Coordinates of C-alpha atoms in Angstrom, one line a residue:
Chain A
G151 CA 32.0 64.4 43.6
A152 CA 31.4 67.8 42.4
V153 CA 28.0 68.9 41.2
V154 CA 27.0 70.5 38.5
S155 CA 23.2 71.9 38.2
Q156 CA 21.5 72.2 34.5
H157 CA 18.2 73.9 34.4
P158 CA 15.9 73.4 32.7
S159 CA 15.9 69.7 32.3
W160 CA 13.2 70.0 29.2
V161 CA 11.7 72.9 27.5
I162 CA 9.2 73.0 24.5
C163 CA 9.1 76.3 22.7
K164 CA 7.5 77.9 19.5
S165 CA 9.9 78.6 16.4
G166 CA 11.3 82.1 16.6
T167 CA 11.7 82.2 20.1
S168 CA 14.7 82.3 22.2
V169 CA 15.4 79.7 25.0
K170 CA 17.8 80.0 28.0
I171 CA 19.7 77.3 29.6
E172 CA 21.8 77.4 32.7
C173 CA 24.7 75.5 33.9
R174 CA 26.0 76.1 37.8
S175 CA 28.4 74.5 39.6
L176 CA 27.5 74.0 42.9
D177 CA 30.2 73.3 45.1
F178 CA 33.2 74.2 42.9
Q179 CA 34.3 77.2 41.2
A180 CA 34.4 76.4 37.4
T181 CA 36.8 78.3 35.6
T182 CA 35.9 76.3 32.3
M183 CA 32.7 75.3 30.9
F184 CA 31.9 73.4 27.8
W185 CA 28.6 73.2 25.8
Y186 CA 27.6 70.0 24.0
R187 CA 24.8 69.0 21.8
Q188 CA 24.1 65.6 21.5
F189 CA 21.6 64.0 18.9
P190 CA 19.8 60.4 19.7
K191 CA 22.1 57.5 19.7
Q192 CA 25.2 59.9 19.0
S193 CA 28.1 61.2 20.8
L194 CA 28.5 64.7 22.1
M195 CA 29.6 67.2 20.0
L196 CA 31.4 70.0 21.5
M197 CA 29.7 73.4 20.4
A198 CA 31.8 75.9 22.9
T199 CA 34.3 76.5 25.6
S200 CA 33.9 79.3 27.7
N201 CA 36.3 80.4 30.4
E202 CA 35.1 83.0 33.2
G203 CA 35.0 86.6 32.1
S204 CA 35.9 86.0 28.5
K205 CA 34.1 85.6 25.3
A206 CA 33.5 81.7 24.4
T207 CA 35.3 79.9 22.0
Y208 CA 33.2 78.1 19.3
E209 CA 33.9 74.9 17.3
Q210 CA 34.1 75.3 13.7
G211 CA 30.5 75.2 12.1
V212 CA 28.7 76.6 15.3
E213 CA 27.1 80.0 15.1
K214 CA 27.9 82.1 17.8
D215 CA 25.2 84.6 17.1
K216 CA 22.8 81.5 17.2
F217 CA 24.1 80.0 20.3
L218 CA 25.0 83.0 22.8
I219 CA 27.1 81.9 25.7
N220 CA 28.0 83.5 28.9
H221 CA 29.9 82.9 31.6
A222 CA 29.9 86.0 33.8
S223 CA 30.6 84.4 36.9
L224 CA 32.8 81.3 38.1
T225 CA 30.1 79.2 39.0
L226 CA 27.3 80.1 36.2
S227 CA 27.2 79.6 32.5
T228 CA 24.2 80.2 30.2
L229 CA 23.6 79.2 26.6
T230 CA 20.9 80.9 24.7
V231 CA 19.5 79.5 21.5
T232 CA 18.1 82.6 19.8
S233 CA 15.5 82.4 17.5
A234 CA 15.1 78.6 17.6
H235 CA 13.9 76.6 14.7
P236 CA 13.0 73.0 14.8
E237 CA 16.3 71.9 13.6
D238 CA 17.7 73.2 16.9
S239 CA 15.7 70.6 18.4
S240 CA 18.4 68.4 20.7
F241 CA 19.8 67.2 24.0
Y242 CA 22.2 70.1 25.1
I243 CA 24.6 69.4 28.1
C244 CA 27.0 71.6 29.9
S245 CA 30.1 70.5 31.8
A246 CA 32.6 72.3 34.0
R247 CA 35.9 71.8 35.3
G248 CA 37.6 73.9 38.5
L249 CA 40.9 75.2 38.5
T250 CA 42.7 72.3 40.6
N251 CA 40.8 69.3 39.0
E252 CA 40.9 68.5 35.1
K253 CA 37.8 66.2 35.5
L254 CA 34.6 67.4 34.0
F255 CA 31.7 67.1 35.8
F256 CA 28.5 67.2 33.9
G257 CA 24.9 68.8 34.1
S258 CA 21.8 66.6 33.6
G259 CA 21.2 67.8 30.1
T260 CA 18.6 69.8 28.6
Q261 CA 16.2 68.4 26.1
L262 CA 15.0 71.2 23.8
S263 CA 12.1 70.7 21.5
V264 CA 11.2 73.3 19.2
L265 CA 7.7 73.0 17.6
Chain B
G255 CA 37.5 68.6 16.4
E256 CA 39.8 65.5 16.9
S257 CA 38.6 62.3 15.6
V258 CA 38.0 59.7 18.7
G259 CA 36.0 56.5 17.8
L260 CA 34.8 53.7 18.9
H261 CA 35.2 49.9 17.5
L262 CA 32.2 48.4 18.6
P263 CA 28.5 50.3 18.5
T264 CA 27.1 47.7 20.9
L265 CA 27.9 45.4 23.2
S266 CA 25.8 42.5 25.0
V267 CA 27.4 40.6 28.0
Q268 CA 26.0 38.2 30.6
E269 CA 25.5 39.3 34.2
G270 CA 28.6 38.3 36.1
D271 CA 31.0 38.3 33.3
N272 CA 33.8 41.2 32.4
S273 CA 33.1 44.0 29.5
I274 CA 35.7 45.4 27.7
I275 CA 34.9 48.5 25.5
N276 CA 37.5 49.8 22.9
C277 CA 38.3 53.3 21.9
A278 CA 40.7 54.5 19.4
Y279 CA 41.6 58.1 19.0
S280 CA 43.8 60.0 16.2
N281 CA 45.5 62.9 18.1
S282 CA 48.9 61.7 19.6
A283 CA 49.0 65.0 21.4
S284 CA 46.2 64.2 23.7
D285 CA 47.4 63.7 27.3
Y286 CA 44.3 63.1 29.0
F287 CA 41.5 60.4 28.7
I288 CA 38.2 59.9 30.3
W289 CA 35.6 57.3 30.5
Y290 CA 31.9 58.1 30.6
K291 CA 28.8 56.5 31.3
Q292 CA 25.5 57.9 30.1
E293 CA 22.1 56.5 30.7
S294 CA 19.1 57.5 28.5
G295 CA 18.2 61.1 28.9
K296 CA 20.7 61.9 31.4
G297 CA 24.1 63.7 31.5
P298 CA 27.2 61.8 31.2
Q299 CA 28.7 60.4 34.3
F300 CA 32.5 60.3 35.0
I301 CA 33.7 56.5 35.5
I302 CA 37.6 56.9 35.4
D303 CA 40.3 58.7 33.8
I304 CA 44.0 58.5 32.9
R305 CA 46.9 60.5 31.9
S306 CA 49.5 59.9 29.2
N307 CA 52.2 59.0 31.0
M308 CA 50.1 55.9 32.5
D309 CA 49.4 52.6 30.9
K310 CA 46.8 51.5 33.4
R311 CA 44.4 52.6 36.2
Q312 CA 42.4 51.0 38.3
G313 CA 39.1 52.0 40.1
Q314 CA 36.1 50.3 41.8
R315 CA 35.5 47.2 39.4
V316 CA 36.8 49.2 36.3
T317 CA 40.1 49.6 34.8
V318 CA 41.6 51.7 31.9
L319 CA 44.3 50.4 29.7
L320 CA 46.1 52.9 27.4
N321 CA 48.3 52.2 24.6
K322 CA 49.9 55.2 23.1
T323 CA 51.6 53.4 20.2
V324 CA 48.4 52.4 18.4
K325 CA 46.5 55.3 20.2
H326 CA 44.0 52.8 21.8
L327 CA 42.0 53.1 25.2
S328 CA 39.9 50.3 26.9
L329 CA 37.6 50.2 29.4
Q330 CA 37.3 47.0 31.4
I331 CA 34.4 46.3 33.9
A332 CA 34.6 43.4 36.2
A333 CA 31.6 41.3 37.1
T334 CA 29.0 43.3 34.9
Q335 CA 25.9 44.0 36.5
P336 CA 22.2 45.1 35.1
G337 CA 23.1 48.4 36.3
D338 CA 26.3 48.7 34.2
S339 CA 23.9 48.9 30.9
A340 CA 24.4 52.4 29.5
V341 CA 26.1 53.9 26.8
Y342 CA 30.0 54.4 27.4
F343 CA 32.0 57.2 25.9
C344 CA 35.7 58.0 25.8
A345 CA 37.0 61.1 25.5
E346 CA 40.4 62.5 24.8
G347 CA 41.7 65.9 26.2
T348 CA 44.4 68.4 25.3
G349 CA 44.7 71.4 27.2
N350 CA 41.1 73.0 27.3
Q351 CA 39.5 70.9 24.7
F352 CA 37.5 67.5 25.3
Y353 CA 36.3 65.5 22.6
F354 CA 33.9 62.5 22.6
G355 CA 33.9 59.1 20.5
T356 CA 30.5 58.0 19.5
G357 CA 29.8 55.7 22.3
T358 CA 29.1 52.4 22.6
S359 CA 26.1 50.7 24.2
L360 CA 26.3 48.0 26.6
T361 CA 23.7 45.7 27.4
V362 CA 23.8 43.3 30.4
I363 CA 21.8 40.2 30.1
P364 CA 20.3 39.1 33.6

């Protein structure tokens, strides 16, 4: 199946710093990418949907200035957690979907720990 | 987002037995459903999907059943193996939106 690469897999940062997470579709063009957040033993919570070349659509309650999403190409989307605080510590997961495939393919996730 | 929930948060089965994981969804407009498996510390892995114009779909050792009347989805795993131990999520899709249920933790007892 299609491959989605997410990087980094784990990041530890100081409070107040910004962290960028990359999501790449390796063998297909991802017209739509999704970003999720997951807390331990809980489900995936959709944060935002991004289509290549346009602004991301954020879910209710998700601060767009806090979680900056860029989808500048058909193979790359980035999520930047700005001025991270301990409450932003979580597992962040991206998924991607191509033009001809309804299936969602997921990245391996990024564990963010803010000290 | 829409509400998608699972009936059972945990499930333990004996190796070799069949497993059934259930999911209820609330959006009757959802037309696409997916089951995912997630192992600890990893991203979700696609298992099987089904469109709303179908009632049943089979894969390798897995079967998904869709009952639109009661908005219920189930995943059946035949001859469950230790490697099937994971958290299973159902997701419903409408257009460009996908929402996940709370997850069921499946434990296979050797």
